[in-house]
PDB file of C-alpha atoms and ligand atoms in Angstrom:
ATOM      1  CA  MET A   5      -9.754  -9.012  15.279  1.00  0.00           C
ATOM      2  CA  PRO A   6      -8.444  -8.337  11.615  1.00  0.00           C
ATOM      3  CA  LEU A   7     -12.251  -8.449   9.628  1.00  0.00           C
ATOM      4  CA  THR A   8     -13.052 -12.471   9.300  1.00  0.00           C
ATOM      5  CA  HIS A   9     -16.151 -13.380   6.993  1.00  0.00           C
ATOM      6  CA  GLU A  10     -17.476 -15.242  10.793  1.00  0.00           C
ATOM      7  CA  GLU A  11     -18.104 -10.884  11.305  1.00  0.00           C
ATOM      8  CA  PHE A  12     -20.414 -11.174   8.471  1.00  0.00           C
ATOM      9  CA  ALA A  13     -22.329 -14.628  10.084  1.00  0.00           C
ATOM     10  CA  GLY A  14     -25.625 -13.914   8.580  1.00  0.00           C
ATOM     11  CA  LEU A  15     -24.818 -13.672   4.954  1.00  0.00           C
ATOM     12  CA  THR A  16     -24.019 -16.486   2.568  1.00  0.00           C
ATOM     13  CA  HIS A  17     -20.062 -16.950   2.049  1.00  0.00           C
ATOM     14  CA  LEU A  18     -19.222 -17.357  -0.907  1.00  0.00           C
ATOM     15  CA  GLY A  19     -15.170 -17.418  -1.070  1.00  0.00           C
ATOM     16  CA  SER A  20     -12.403 -15.955   0.839  1.00  0.00           C
ATOM     17  CA  GLY A  21      -8.890 -13.953  -0.703  1.00  0.00           C
ATOM     18  CA  LYS A  22      -6.210 -13.131   1.374  1.00  0.00           C
ATOM     19  CA  VAL A  23      -7.773  -9.970   2.435  1.00  0.00           C
ATOM     20  CA  ARG A  24     -11.295 -10.243   1.072  1.00  0.00           C
ATOM     21  CA  GLU A  25     -14.482 -11.766   0.885  1.00  0.00           C
ATOM     22  CA  LEU A  26     -17.143 -12.518  -1.419  1.00  0.00           C
ATOM     23  CA  PHE A  27     -20.872 -12.922  -0.288  1.00  0.00           C
ATOM     24  CA  ALA A  28     -23.927 -13.455  -1.853  1.00  0.00           C
ATOM     25  CA  VAL A  29     -26.794 -11.231  -1.746  1.00  0.00           C
ATOM     26  CA  GLY A  30     -29.883 -13.085  -3.619  1.00  0.00           C
ATOM     27  CA  ASP A  31     -29.496 -14.597  -6.549  1.00  0.00           C
ATOM     28  CA  ASP A  32     -28.517 -12.091  -8.805  1.00  0.00           C
ATOM     29  CA  ALA A  33     -25.768 -10.525  -7.137  1.00  0.00           C
ATOM     30  CA  VAL A  34     -22.462 -10.385  -4.703  1.00  0.00           C
ATOM     31  CA  LEU A  35     -20.693  -8.469  -2.447  1.00  0.00           C
ATOM     32  CA  LEU A  36     -17.463  -7.988  -2.298  1.00  0.00           C
ATOM     33  CA  VAL A  37     -15.644  -6.470   0.910  1.00  0.00           C
ATOM     34  CA  ALA A  38     -12.188  -5.669   1.564  1.00  0.00           C
ATOM     35  CA  SER A  39     -10.381  -5.769   5.118  1.00  0.00           C
ATOM     36  CA  ASP A  40      -7.742  -4.118   6.910  1.00  0.00           C
ATOM     37  CA  ARG A  41      -5.767  -7.381   6.415  1.00  0.00           C
ATOM     38  CA  ILE A  42      -2.394  -6.920   4.639  1.00  0.00           C
ATOM     39  CA  SER A  43       0.192  -9.711   3.437  1.00  0.00           C
ATOM     40  CA  ALA A  44       4.035  -9.800   2.550  1.00  0.00           C
ATOM     41  CA  PHE A  45       5.714 -11.811   0.710  1.00  0.00           C
ATOM     42  CA  ASP A  46       2.473 -14.542   0.464  1.00  0.00           C
ATOM     43  CA  VAL A  47       1.711 -14.413   4.012  1.00  0.00           C
ATOM     44  CA  VAL A  48      -1.227 -12.731   6.114  1.00  0.00           C
ATOM     45  CA  LEU A  49       0.141 -11.070   8.679  1.00  0.00           C
ATOM     46  CA  PRO A  50      -1.708 -10.660  12.541  1.00  0.00           C
ATOM     47  CA  THR A  51      -1.652  -6.631  11.957  1.00  0.00           C
ATOM     48  CA  GLU A  52      -3.704  -4.728  10.355  1.00  0.00           C
ATOM     49  CA  ILE A  53      -3.718  -1.566   8.550  1.00  0.00           C
ATOM     50  CA  PRO A  54      -6.285   0.550   8.908  1.00  0.00           C
ATOM     51  CA  ASP A  55      -8.536   1.868   6.487  1.00  0.00           C
ATOM     52  CA  LYS A  56      -6.393   0.286   3.743  1.00  0.00           C
ATOM     53  CA  GLY A  57      -9.639  -2.136   2.782  1.00  0.00           C
ATOM     54  CA  ALA A  58     -11.373   0.846   2.148  1.00  0.00           C
ATOM     55  CA  VAL A  59      -8.560   2.721  -0.006  1.00  0.00           C
ATOM     56  CA  LEU A  60      -8.442  -0.326  -2.074  1.00  0.00           C
ATOM     57  CA  THR A  61     -12.399  -0.055  -2.816  1.00  0.00           C
ATOM     58  CA  GLY A  62     -12.335   3.090  -3.286  1.00  0.00           C
ATOM     59  CA  LEU A  63      -9.398   2.963  -5.572  1.00  0.00           C
ATOM     60  CA  SER A  64     -11.232   0.378  -7.687  1.00  0.00           C
ATOM     61  CA  LEU A  65     -14.392   2.389  -7.786  1.00  0.00           C
ATOM     62  CA  TRP A  66     -12.700   5.397  -9.085  1.00  0.00           C
ATOM     63  CA  TRP A  67     -10.835   3.146 -11.723  1.00  0.00           C
ATOM     64  CA  PHE A  68     -13.807   1.026 -12.800  1.00  0.00           C
ATOM     65  CA  ASP A  69     -15.406   5.177 -13.324  1.00  0.00           C
ATOM     66  CA  GLN A  70     -12.295   5.856 -15.417  1.00  0.00           C
ATOM     67  CA  LEU A  71     -13.043   2.683 -17.749  1.00  0.00           C
ATOM     68  CA  ALA A  72     -16.342   2.643 -18.297  1.00  0.00           C
ATOM     69  CA  ASP A  73     -15.833   3.776 -21.655  1.00  0.00           C
ATOM     70  CA  LEU A  74     -14.225   1.406 -22.232  1.00  0.00           C
ATOM     71  CA  VAL A  75     -15.545  -1.870 -20.734  1.00  0.00           C
ATOM     72  CA  PRO A  76     -18.366  -2.249 -18.834  1.00  0.00           C
ATOM     73  CA  SER A  77     -17.560  -3.532 -14.787  1.00  0.00           C
ATOM     74  CA  HIS A  78     -19.783  -5.831 -12.790  1.00  0.00           C
ATOM     75  CA  VAL A  79     -20.712  -2.782  -9.772  1.00  0.00           C
ATOM     76  CA  ILE A  80     -23.890  -1.980  -8.941  1.00  0.00           C
ATOM     77  CA  SER A  81     -23.372   0.384  -5.936  1.00  0.00           C
ATOM     78  CA  SER A  82     -20.985   1.229  -3.436  1.00  0.00           C
ATOM     79  CA  ASN A  83     -23.701   3.262  -1.448  1.00  0.00           C
ATOM     80  CA  VAL A  84     -24.620   0.993   1.700  1.00  0.00           C
ATOM     81  CA  ASP A  85     -27.199   3.183   2.837  1.00  0.00           C
ATOM     82  CA  GLU A  86     -28.946   1.742  -0.447  1.00  0.00           C
ATOM     83  CA  TYR A  87     -27.708  -1.542   0.305  1.00  0.00           C
ATOM     84  CA  PRO A  88     -30.440  -4.201   0.101  1.00  0.00           C
ATOM     85  CA  ALA A  89     -32.400  -5.038   3.544  1.00  0.00           C
ATOM     86  CA  GLU A  90     -31.112  -8.424   4.236  1.00  0.00           C
ATOM     87  CA  LEU A  91     -27.616  -6.083   4.693  1.00  0.00           C
ATOM     88  CA  ALA A  92     -28.724  -3.513   7.032  1.00  0.00           C
ATOM     89  CA  PRO A  93     -27.320  -5.035  10.177  1.00  0.00           C
ATOM     90  CA  TYR A  94     -24.130  -4.669   8.573  1.00  0.00           C
ATOM     91  CA  THR A  95     -23.899  -1.556   7.237  1.00  0.00           C
ATOM     92  CA  GLU A  96     -21.194   0.370   8.999  1.00  0.00           C
ATOM     93  CA  GLN A  97     -19.155  -2.401   8.853  1.00  0.00           C
ATOM     94  CA  LEU A  98     -18.991  -2.141   5.089  1.00  0.00           C
ATOM     95  CA  ARG A  99     -19.284   1.377   4.412  1.00  0.00           C
ATOM     96  CA  GLY A 100     -16.354   2.730   2.405  1.00  0.00           C
ATOM     97  CA  ARG A 101     -15.323  -0.778   1.840  1.00  0.00           C
ATOM     98  CA  SER A 102     -17.482  -3.082  -0.068  1.00  0.00           C
ATOM     99  CA  MET A 103     -19.704  -3.183  -3.345  1.00  0.00           C
ATOM    100  CA  LEU A 104     -22.850  -4.594  -4.502  1.00  0.00           C
ATOM    101  CA  CYS A 105     -21.672  -6.318  -7.912  1.00  0.00           C
ATOM    102  CA  ARG A 106     -23.442  -8.413 -10.529  1.00  0.00           C
ATOM    103  CA  ARG A 107     -22.987 -11.892 -10.146  1.00  0.00           C
ATOM    104  CA  LEU A 108     -21.131 -12.534 -12.755  1.00  0.00           C
ATOM    105  CA  ASP A 109     -20.244 -16.313 -14.725  1.00  0.00           C
ATOM    106  CA  MET A 110     -16.413 -15.650 -13.982  1.00  0.00           C
ATOM    107  CA  VAL A 111     -13.867 -16.319 -16.756  1.00  0.00           C
ATOM    108  CA  LEU A 112     -11.333 -19.153 -15.559  1.00  0.00           C
ATOM    109  CA  ILE A 113      -8.292 -16.808 -16.446  1.00  0.00           C
ATOM    110  CA  GLU A 114      -6.334 -14.140 -14.847  1.00  0.00           C
ATOM    111  CA  CYS A 115      -5.405 -11.708 -17.446  1.00  0.00           C
ATOM    112  CA  VAL A 116      -2.060 -10.168 -16.314  1.00  0.00           C
ATOM    113  CA  ALA A 117      -0.233  -7.871 -18.184  1.00  0.00           C
ATOM    114  CA  ARG A 118       3.125  -6.602 -17.973  1.00  0.00           C
ATOM    115  CA  GLY A 119       4.956  -3.248 -18.333  1.00  0.00           C
ATOM    116  CA  TYR A 120       7.804  -4.482 -16.670  1.00  0.00           C
ATOM    117  CA  LEU A 121      10.235  -7.432 -16.291  1.00  0.00           C
ATOM    118  CA  THR A 122       9.937  -8.948 -12.296  1.00  0.00           C
ATOM    119  CA  GLY A 123       8.441 -11.701 -10.258  1.00  0.00           C
ATOM    120  CA  SER A 124       7.470 -14.916 -12.007  1.00  0.00           C
ATOM    121  CA  GLY A 125       7.698 -12.970 -15.730  1.00  0.00           C
ATOM    122  CA  LEU A 126      11.332 -12.499 -14.642  1.00  0.00           C
ATOM    123  CA  LYS A 127      11.654 -16.105 -13.623  1.00  0.00           C
ATOM    124  CA  ASP A 128      10.292 -17.253 -16.879  1.00  0.00           C
ATOM    125  CA  TYR A 129      12.732 -14.860 -18.733  1.00  0.00           C
ATOM    126  CA  ASN A 130      15.986 -16.012 -16.751  1.00  0.00           C
ATOM    127  CA  ARG A 131      15.052 -19.389 -17.050  1.00  0.00           C
ATOM    128  CA  SER A 132      13.917 -19.249 -20.636  1.00  0.00           C
ATOM    129  CA  GLY A 133      14.644 -15.484 -22.556  1.00  0.00           C
ATOM    130  CA  ALA A 134      10.753 -15.167 -22.884  1.00  0.00           C
ATOM    131  CA  VAL A 135       7.630 -14.583 -20.769  1.00  0.00           C
ATOM    132  CA  SER A 136       5.062 -16.972 -21.290  1.00  0.00           C
ATOM    133  CA  GLY A 137       5.703 -17.262 -24.616  1.00  0.00           C
ATOM    134  CA  HIS A 138       6.779 -13.683 -25.705  1.00  0.00           C
ATOM    135  CA  PRO A 139      10.323 -13.584 -26.742  1.00  0.00           C
ATOM    136  CA  LEU A 140      12.821 -10.958 -25.012  1.00  0.00           C
ATOM    137  CA  PRO A 141      16.022  -9.222 -25.926  1.00  0.00           C
ATOM    138  CA  GLU A 142      18.619 -10.264 -23.884  1.00  0.00           C
ATOM    139  CA  GLY A 143      20.252  -8.399 -21.062  1.00  0.00           C
ATOM    140  CA  LEU A 144      17.164  -7.405 -19.277  1.00  0.00           C
ATOM    141  CA  VAL A 145      16.911  -7.675 -15.382  1.00  0.00           C
ATOM    142  CA  ASP A 146      14.403  -7.014 -12.102  1.00  0.00           C
ATOM    143  CA  GLY A 147      12.665  -4.078 -12.946  1.00  0.00           C
ATOM    144  CA  SER A 148      13.214  -3.191 -16.824  1.00  0.00           C
ATOM    145  CA  LYS A 149      10.785  -1.872 -18.534  1.00  0.00           C
ATOM    146  CA  LEU A 150       9.386  -4.201 -21.652  1.00  0.00           C
ATOM    147  CA  PRO A 151       9.499  -3.243 -25.149  1.00  0.00           C
ATOM    148  CA  THR A 152       6.160  -3.623 -25.019  1.00  0.00           C
ATOM    149  CA  THR A 153       3.078  -4.656 -22.650  1.00  0.00           C
ATOM    150  CA  ILE A 154       2.850  -8.195 -23.156  1.00  0.00           C
ATOM    151  CA  TYR A 155      -0.229  -9.953 -22.280  1.00  0.00           C
ATOM    152  CA  THR A 156       0.728 -13.233 -19.857  1.00  0.00           C
ATOM    153  CA  PRO A 157      -2.746 -15.385 -18.888  1.00  0.00           C
ATOM    154  CA  SER A 158      -2.542 -17.870 -16.191  1.00  0.00           C
ATOM    155  CA  THR A 159      -5.048 -20.020 -14.053  1.00  0.00           C
ATOM    156  CA  LYS A 160      -6.963 -19.187 -11.051  1.00  0.00           C
ATOM    157  CA  ALA A 161      -4.786 -20.521  -7.992  1.00  0.00           C
ATOM    158  CA  PRO A 162      -6.711 -21.667  -5.046  1.00  0.00           C
ATOM    159  CA  ILE A 163      -5.258 -19.423  -1.819  1.00  0.00           C
ATOM    160  CA  GLY A 164      -2.004 -20.202  -0.991  1.00  0.00           C
ATOM    161  CA  GLN A 165      -0.746 -21.373  -4.430  1.00  0.00           C
ATOM    162  CA  HIS A 166       0.814 -19.020  -7.326  1.00  0.00           C
ATOM    163  CA  ASP A 167      -0.875 -18.716 -10.292  1.00  0.00           C
ATOM    164  CA  GLU A 168       0.513 -21.124 -13.391  1.00  0.00           C
ATOM    165  CA  ASN A 169       1.206 -18.830 -16.325  1.00  0.00           C
ATOM    166  CA  ILE A 170      -0.180 -20.309 -19.509  1.00  0.00           C
ATOM    167  CA  SER A 171      -0.214 -19.475 -22.844  1.00  0.00           C
ATOM    168  CA  ARG A 172      -2.365 -17.330 -25.216  1.00  0.00           C
ATOM    169  CA  ASP A 173      -3.374 -20.590 -27.238  1.00  0.00           C
ATOM    170  CA  ASP A 174      -3.586 -22.568 -24.072  1.00  0.00           C
ATOM    171  CA  ALA A 175      -6.169 -19.535 -22.883  1.00  0.00           C
ATOM    172  CA  ALA A 176      -7.860 -19.925 -26.052  1.00  0.00           C
ATOM    173  CA  GLY A 177      -8.363 -23.788 -25.667  1.00  0.00           C
ATOM    174  CA  ARG A 178      -9.655 -22.913 -22.017  1.00  0.00           C
ATOM    175  CA  VAL A 179     -11.972 -20.661 -23.132  1.00  0.00           C
ATOM    176  CA  GLY A 180     -12.289 -20.125 -27.157  1.00  0.00           C
ATOM    177  CA  ALA A 181     -10.362 -18.368 -29.252  1.00  0.00           C
ATOM    178  CA  GLU A 182     -12.532 -15.057 -29.500  1.00  0.00           C
ATOM    179  CA  LEU A 183     -13.141 -14.741 -25.888  1.00  0.00           C
ATOM    180  CA  ALA A 184      -9.534 -14.765 -25.324  1.00  0.00           C
ATOM    181  CA  ALA A 185      -8.576 -12.552 -28.159  1.00  0.00           C
ATOM    182  CA  GLU A 186     -11.286 -10.087 -26.565  1.00  0.00           C
ATOM    183  CA  LEU A 187      -9.981 -10.600 -22.795  1.00  0.00           C
ATOM    184  CA  GLU A 188      -6.207  -9.580 -24.273  1.00  0.00           C
ATOM    185  CA  ARG A 189      -7.736  -7.058 -26.295  1.00  0.00           C
ATOM    186  CA  LEU A 190      -9.556  -5.063 -23.425  1.00  0.00           C
ATOM    187  CA  THR A 191      -6.654  -6.333 -20.845  1.00  0.00           C
ATOM    188  CA  LEU A 192      -4.334  -4.694 -23.293  1.00  0.00           C
ATOM    189  CA  GLN A 193      -6.154  -1.535 -23.781  1.00  0.00           C
ATOM    190  CA  ILE A 194      -7.427  -1.165 -19.965  1.00  0.00           C
ATOM    191  CA  PHE A 195      -3.766  -1.520 -19.192  1.00  0.00           C
ATOM    192  CA  GLY A 196      -2.406   1.205 -21.833  1.00  0.00           C
ATOM    193  CA  ARG A 197      -4.617   4.045 -20.107  1.00  0.00           C
ATOM    194  CA  ALA A 198      -4.340   2.848 -16.624  1.00  0.00           C
ATOM    195  CA  SER A 199      -0.201   3.089 -17.063  1.00  0.00           C
ATOM    196  CA  ASP A 200      -0.438   6.780 -18.962  1.00  0.00           C
ATOM    197  CA  LEU A 201      -2.813   7.941 -16.157  1.00  0.00           C
ATOM    198  CA  ALA A 202      -0.457   6.427 -12.948  1.00  0.00           C
ATOM    199  CA  ALA A 203       2.716   7.530 -14.758  1.00  0.00           C
ATOM    200  CA  GLU A 204       1.120  11.217 -14.852  1.00  0.00           C
ATOM    201  CA  ARG A 205       1.450  11.207 -11.570  1.00  0.00           C
ATOM    202  CA  GLY A 206       4.640   9.742 -10.869  1.00  0.00           C
ATOM    203  CA  ILE A 207       3.611   5.859 -10.393  1.00  0.00           C
ATOM    204  CA  LEU A 208       5.018   3.577 -12.523  1.00  0.00           C
ATOM    205  CA  LEU A 209       2.608   0.795 -13.305  1.00  0.00           C
ATOM    206  CA  ALA A 210       4.708  -2.577 -13.480  1.00  0.00           C
ATOM    207  CA  ASP A 211       2.518  -4.854 -14.000  1.00  0.00           C
ATOM    208  CA  THR A 212      -1.615  -5.956 -12.989  1.00  0.00           C
ATOM    209  CA  LYS A 213      -4.078  -8.736 -12.773  1.00  0.00           C
ATOM    210  CA  PHE A 214      -7.772  -8.485 -14.164  1.00  0.00           C
ATOM    211  CA  GLU A 215     -10.732 -10.750 -13.821  1.00  0.00           C
ATOM    212  CA  PHE A 216     -13.640 -10.676 -16.148  1.00  0.00           C
ATOM    213  CA  GLY A 217     -17.207 -12.546 -15.803  1.00  0.00           C
ATOM    214  CA  HIS A 218     -20.213 -12.678 -18.209  1.00  0.00           C
ATOM    215  CA  ASP A 219     -23.901 -11.220 -16.877  1.00  0.00           C
ATOM    216  CA  ALA A 220     -27.244 -12.854 -17.322  1.00  0.00           C
ATOM    217  CA  GLU A 221     -27.736 -11.047 -20.634  1.00  0.00           C
ATOM    218  CA  GLY A 222     -24.160 -12.468 -22.069  1.00  0.00           C
ATOM    219  CA  THR A 223     -22.112  -9.056 -21.710  1.00  0.00           C
ATOM    220  CA  LEU A 224     -18.618  -9.041 -20.831  1.00  0.00           C
ATOM    221  CA  ARG A 225     -17.625  -6.808 -17.434  1.00  0.00           C
ATOM    222  CA  LEU A 226     -14.633  -5.794 -15.635  1.00  0.00           C
ATOM    223  CA  ALA A 227     -15.000  -7.867 -12.230  1.00  0.00           C
ATOM    224  CA  ASP A 228     -12.927  -8.417  -8.546  1.00  0.00           C
ATOM    225  CA  GLU A 229     -10.983  -5.479  -7.802  1.00  0.00           C
ATOM    226  CA  VAL A 230      -9.192  -3.124 -10.003  1.00  0.00           C
ATOM    227  CA  LEU A 231      -5.482  -1.400 -10.168  1.00  0.00           C
ATOM    228  CA  THR A 232      -5.154  -1.344  -6.477  1.00  0.00           C
ATOM    229  CA  PRO A 233      -1.554  -2.163  -5.050  1.00  0.00           C
ATOM    230  CA  ASP A 234      -2.926  -5.541  -4.045  1.00  0.00           C
ATOM    231  CA  SER A 235      -3.608  -6.861  -7.778  1.00  0.00           C
ATOM    232  CA  SER A 236      -1.238  -4.157  -9.460  1.00  0.00           C
ATOM    233  CA  ARG A 237       2.965  -3.669  -8.894  1.00  0.00           C
ATOM    234  CA  PHE A 238       3.011   0.028  -8.247  1.00  0.00           C
ATOM    235  CA  TRP A 239       6.130   1.510  -7.949  1.00  0.00           C
ATOM    236  CA  PRO A 240       7.435   5.191  -7.467  1.00  0.00           C
ATOM    237  CA  GLU A 241       8.918   6.567 -10.481  1.00  0.00           C
ATOM    238  CA  ASP A 242      11.489   8.284  -8.291  1.00  0.00           C
ATOM    239  CA  THR A 243      13.158   5.522  -7.099  1.00  0.00           C
ATOM    240  CA  TRP A 244      12.935   3.540 -10.177  1.00  0.00           C
ATOM    241  CA  ALA A 245      16.139   1.600 -10.682  1.00  0.00           C
ATOM    242  CA  PRO A 246      16.328  -1.505 -13.064  1.00  0.00           C
ATOM    243  CA  GLY A 247      18.639  -4.152 -11.845  1.00  0.00           C
ATOM    244  CA  SER A 248      17.512  -4.985  -8.316  1.00  0.00           C
ATOM    245  CA  SER A 249      14.060  -5.328  -6.279  1.00  0.00           C
ATOM    246  CA  GLN A 250      12.197  -2.496  -7.269  1.00  0.00           C
ATOM    247  CA  PRO A 251      10.858  -0.500  -3.773  1.00  0.00           C
ATOM    248  CA  SER A 252       6.936  -1.264  -3.682  1.00  0.00           C
ATOM    249  CA  PHE A 253       4.823   1.750  -3.546  1.00  0.00           C
ATOM    250  CA  ASP A 254       2.700   0.037  -0.380  1.00  0.00           C
ATOM    251  CA  LYS A 255       4.310  -2.755   1.049  1.00  0.00           C
ATOM    252  CA  GLN A 256       7.814  -1.474   1.217  1.00  0.00           C
ATOM    253  CA  PHE A 257       8.259  -0.790   5.179  1.00  0.00           C
ATOM    254  CA  ILE A 258       6.593  -3.839   6.078  1.00  0.00           C
ATOM    255  CA  ARG A 259       8.900  -5.955   3.819  1.00  0.00           C
ATOM    256  CA  ASP A 260      12.147  -4.201   5.330  1.00  0.00           C
ATOM    257  CA  TYR A 261      10.770  -4.279   8.778  1.00  0.00           C
ATOM    258  CA  LEU A 262      10.202  -7.999   8.302  1.00  0.00           C
ATOM    259  CA  VAL A 263      13.686  -8.559   6.163  1.00  0.00           C
ATOM    260  CA  SER A 264      15.340  -6.598   9.647  1.00  0.00           C
ATOM    261  CA  THR A 265      13.478  -9.107  12.094  1.00  0.00           C
ATOM    262  CA  GLY A 266      14.818 -12.234  10.442  1.00  0.00           C
ATOM    263  CA  TRP A 267      11.528 -13.169  10.398  1.00  0.00           C
ATOM    264  CA  ASP A 268      11.454 -16.897   8.731  1.00  0.00           C
ATOM    265  CA  LYS A 269       9.122 -16.881   5.869  1.00  0.00           C
ATOM    266  CA  THR A 270       7.747 -20.750   7.309  1.00  0.00           C
ATOM    267  CA  GLU A 271       6.758 -19.012  10.526  1.00  0.00           C
ATOM    268  CA  PRO A 272       3.496 -17.730  11.031  1.00  0.00           C
ATOM    269  CA  GLY A 273       4.031 -12.930  10.359  1.00  0.00           C
ATOM    270  CA  PRO A 274       5.005 -11.129  13.862  1.00  0.00           C
ATOM    271  CA  GLU A 275       2.824  -8.522  14.970  1.00  0.00           C
ATOM    272  CA  LEU A 276       3.885  -4.763  13.227  1.00  0.00           C
ATOM    273  CA  PRO A 277       5.421  -1.890  15.383  1.00  0.00           C
ATOM    274  CA  ASP A 278       2.939   1.307  15.046  1.00  0.00           C
ATOM    275  CA  ASP A 279       5.473   3.436  13.272  1.00  0.00           C
ATOM    276  CA  VAL A 280       5.413   0.654  10.524  1.00  0.00           C
ATOM    277  CA  VAL A 281       1.631   0.796  11.123  1.00  0.00           C
ATOM    278  CA  GLU A 282       1.148   4.155  10.588  1.00  0.00           C
ATOM    279  CA  ALA A 283       3.972   4.575   7.775  1.00  0.00           C
ATOM    280  CA  THR A 284       2.246   1.880   5.478  1.00  0.00           C
ATOM    281  CA  ARG A 285      -1.457   3.730   6.625  1.00  0.00           C
ATOM    282  CA  ALA A 286      -0.026   7.006   4.906  1.00  0.00           C
ATOM    283  CA  ARG A 287       0.699   5.192   2.019  1.00  0.00           C
ATOM    284  CA  TYR A 288      -2.120   3.291   0.639  1.00  0.00           C
ATOM    285  CA  VAL A 289      -3.873   6.847   1.651  1.00  0.00           C
ATOM    286  CA  GLU A 290      -1.109   8.352  -0.844  1.00  0.00           C
ATOM    287  CA  ALA A 291      -1.728   5.701  -3.585  1.00  0.00           C
ATOM    288  CA  TYR A 292      -5.321   7.181  -3.211  1.00  0.00           C
ATOM    289  CA  GLU A 293      -4.596  10.660  -3.556  1.00  0.00           C
ATOM    290  CA  ARG A 294      -2.318  11.000  -6.166  1.00  0.00           C
ATOM    291  CA  LEU A 295      -4.044   8.569  -8.614  1.00  0.00           C
ATOM    292  CA  THR A 296      -7.570   9.715  -8.217  1.00  0.00           C
ATOM    293  CA  GLY A 297      -6.882  13.324  -7.243  1.00  0.00           C
ATOM    294  CA  ILE A 298      -9.560  13.162  -4.283  1.00  0.00           C
ATOM    295  CA  SER A 299      -9.001  13.280  -0.655  1.00  0.00           C
ATOM    296  CA  PHE A 300      -9.204  10.256   1.170  1.00  0.00           C
ATOM    297  CA  LYS A 301     -11.308  12.125   4.259  1.00  0.00           C
ATOM    298  CA  ASP A 302     -13.708  12.868   1.551  1.00  0.00           C
ATOM    299  CA  TYR A 303     -13.910   9.237  -0.051  1.00  0.00           C
ATOM    300  CA  LEU A 304     -14.609   8.302   3.413  1.00  0.00           C
ATOM    301  CA  SER A 305     -17.524  11.203   4.147  1.00  0.00           C
ATOM    302  CA  GLY A 306     -19.084  10.370   0.925  1.00  0.00           C
ATOM    303  CA  ALA A 307     -19.381   6.711   1.134  1.00  0.00           C
TER     304      ALA A 307
HETATM  305  N1  Q0N B   6     -15.997 -10.101  -8.541  1.00  0.00           N
HETATM  306  C1  Q0N B   6     -16.497 -10.722  -8.282  1.00  0.00           C
HETATM  307  C2  Q0N B   6     -17.168 -11.880  -8.904  1.00  0.00           C
HETATM  308  C3  Q0N B   6     -18.948 -11.815  -9.577  1.00  0.00           C
HETATM  309  N2  Q0N B   6     -18.987 -10.098  -9.936  1.00  0.00           N
HETATM  310  N3  Q0N B   6     -19.843 -12.455  -9.630  1.00  0.00           N
HETATM  311  C4  Q0N B   6     -19.329 -13.741  -9.233  1.00  0.00           C
HETATM  312  N4  Q0N B   6     -18.331 -14.285  -8.316  1.00  0.00           N
HETATM  313  C5  Q0N B   6     -17.446 -13.521  -8.648  1.00  0.00           C
HETATM  314  C6  Q0N B   6     -15.956 -14.034  -7.825  1.00  0.00           C
HETATM  315  C7  Q0N B   6     -15.640 -14.943  -7.477  1.00  0.00           C
HETATM  316  N5  Q0N B   6     -14.307 -14.828  -7.694  1.00  0.00           N
HETATM  317  N6  Q0N B   6     -13.792 -13.678  -7.354  1.00  0.00           N
HETATM  318  C8  Q0N B   6     -12.327 -13.978  -7.421  1.00  0.00           C
HETATM  319  C9  Q0N B   6     -12.018 -12.928  -6.292  1.00  0.00           C
HETATM  320  N7  Q0N B   6     -12.089 -13.159  -4.917  1.00  0.00           N
HETATM  321  C10 Q0N B   6     -13.112 -14.106  -4.551  1.00  0.00           C
HETATM  322  C11 Q0N B   6     -13.012 -15.017  -2.673  1.00  0.00           C
HETATM  323  O1  Q0N B   6     -13.003 -13.486  -2.230  1.00  0.00           O
HETATM  324  C12 Q0N B   6     -12.824 -12.787  -2.613  1.00  0.00           C
HETATM  325  C13 Q0N B   6     -12.456 -12.016  -4.144  1.00  0.00           C
HETATM  326  C14 Q0N B   6     -14.776 -12.924  -7.880  1.00  0.00           C
END
């Protein structure tokens, strides 16, 4: 049975993403829980990928550490054995797949950085020759590396709807010019650090989405999950070939299987065969180990 917030019935549920849950812990903290659910083509599938939640949580925690000199994060602890007593009944369900975080006043903008042209950015470009107001050279195609990384903020859409790209001026109008400029600066700086680190490991970071919030003292903190295959597009460098949809590092086996079945994307997703589940799990573990240099078994045993 997929992990759902009903399994944490005693906790105060604040919200759900496609594959994650958010709970209140007291007045000053939240608990982010990552399930093993997976979505493809914006549809949550009925089959889980074992350990996916732990891989993405472990990746976020590692990236928060790598980025700590650039920006503080919202994480308080990921050690379930030190969580507040109210979480004790759920310790083993939370181990490795959860983060206890400061409760932040979230900035209502998704901070997106793009190093390559694809997805909604490609659609924007094909329509207008620009992406979120950034004029781009002619002749770019799906998967093209952009001349420079661009910042393309968007609104935070409800589940099931797509975020709406907004201009930098619109972002400034929503959150104020000073904060909008700081969000852009941090987003581009973090993206630069992360894309360099990923490229050293043969992985192209095509684009990613950050969320920020202010803590009780007014400090701006990096929040949510960061630089995971769910919040980012990661492409294997050795198969990068601009001109068509790039193979996803983590979801390509699932996408190819779904296409092979002739699945109608307006219908519920089909169950996945064991070989697709196992291959996909292996890709998530490979992503964790290649990026962090840590064995996933060691992460799990230390969680
Ligand atoms: N991170 C964080 C965070 C925090 N540290 N404090 C207060 N609120 C949030 C928060 C509110 N919405 N999100 C988006 C992310 N999803 C929401 C639904 O559940 C899944 C995650 C984050």
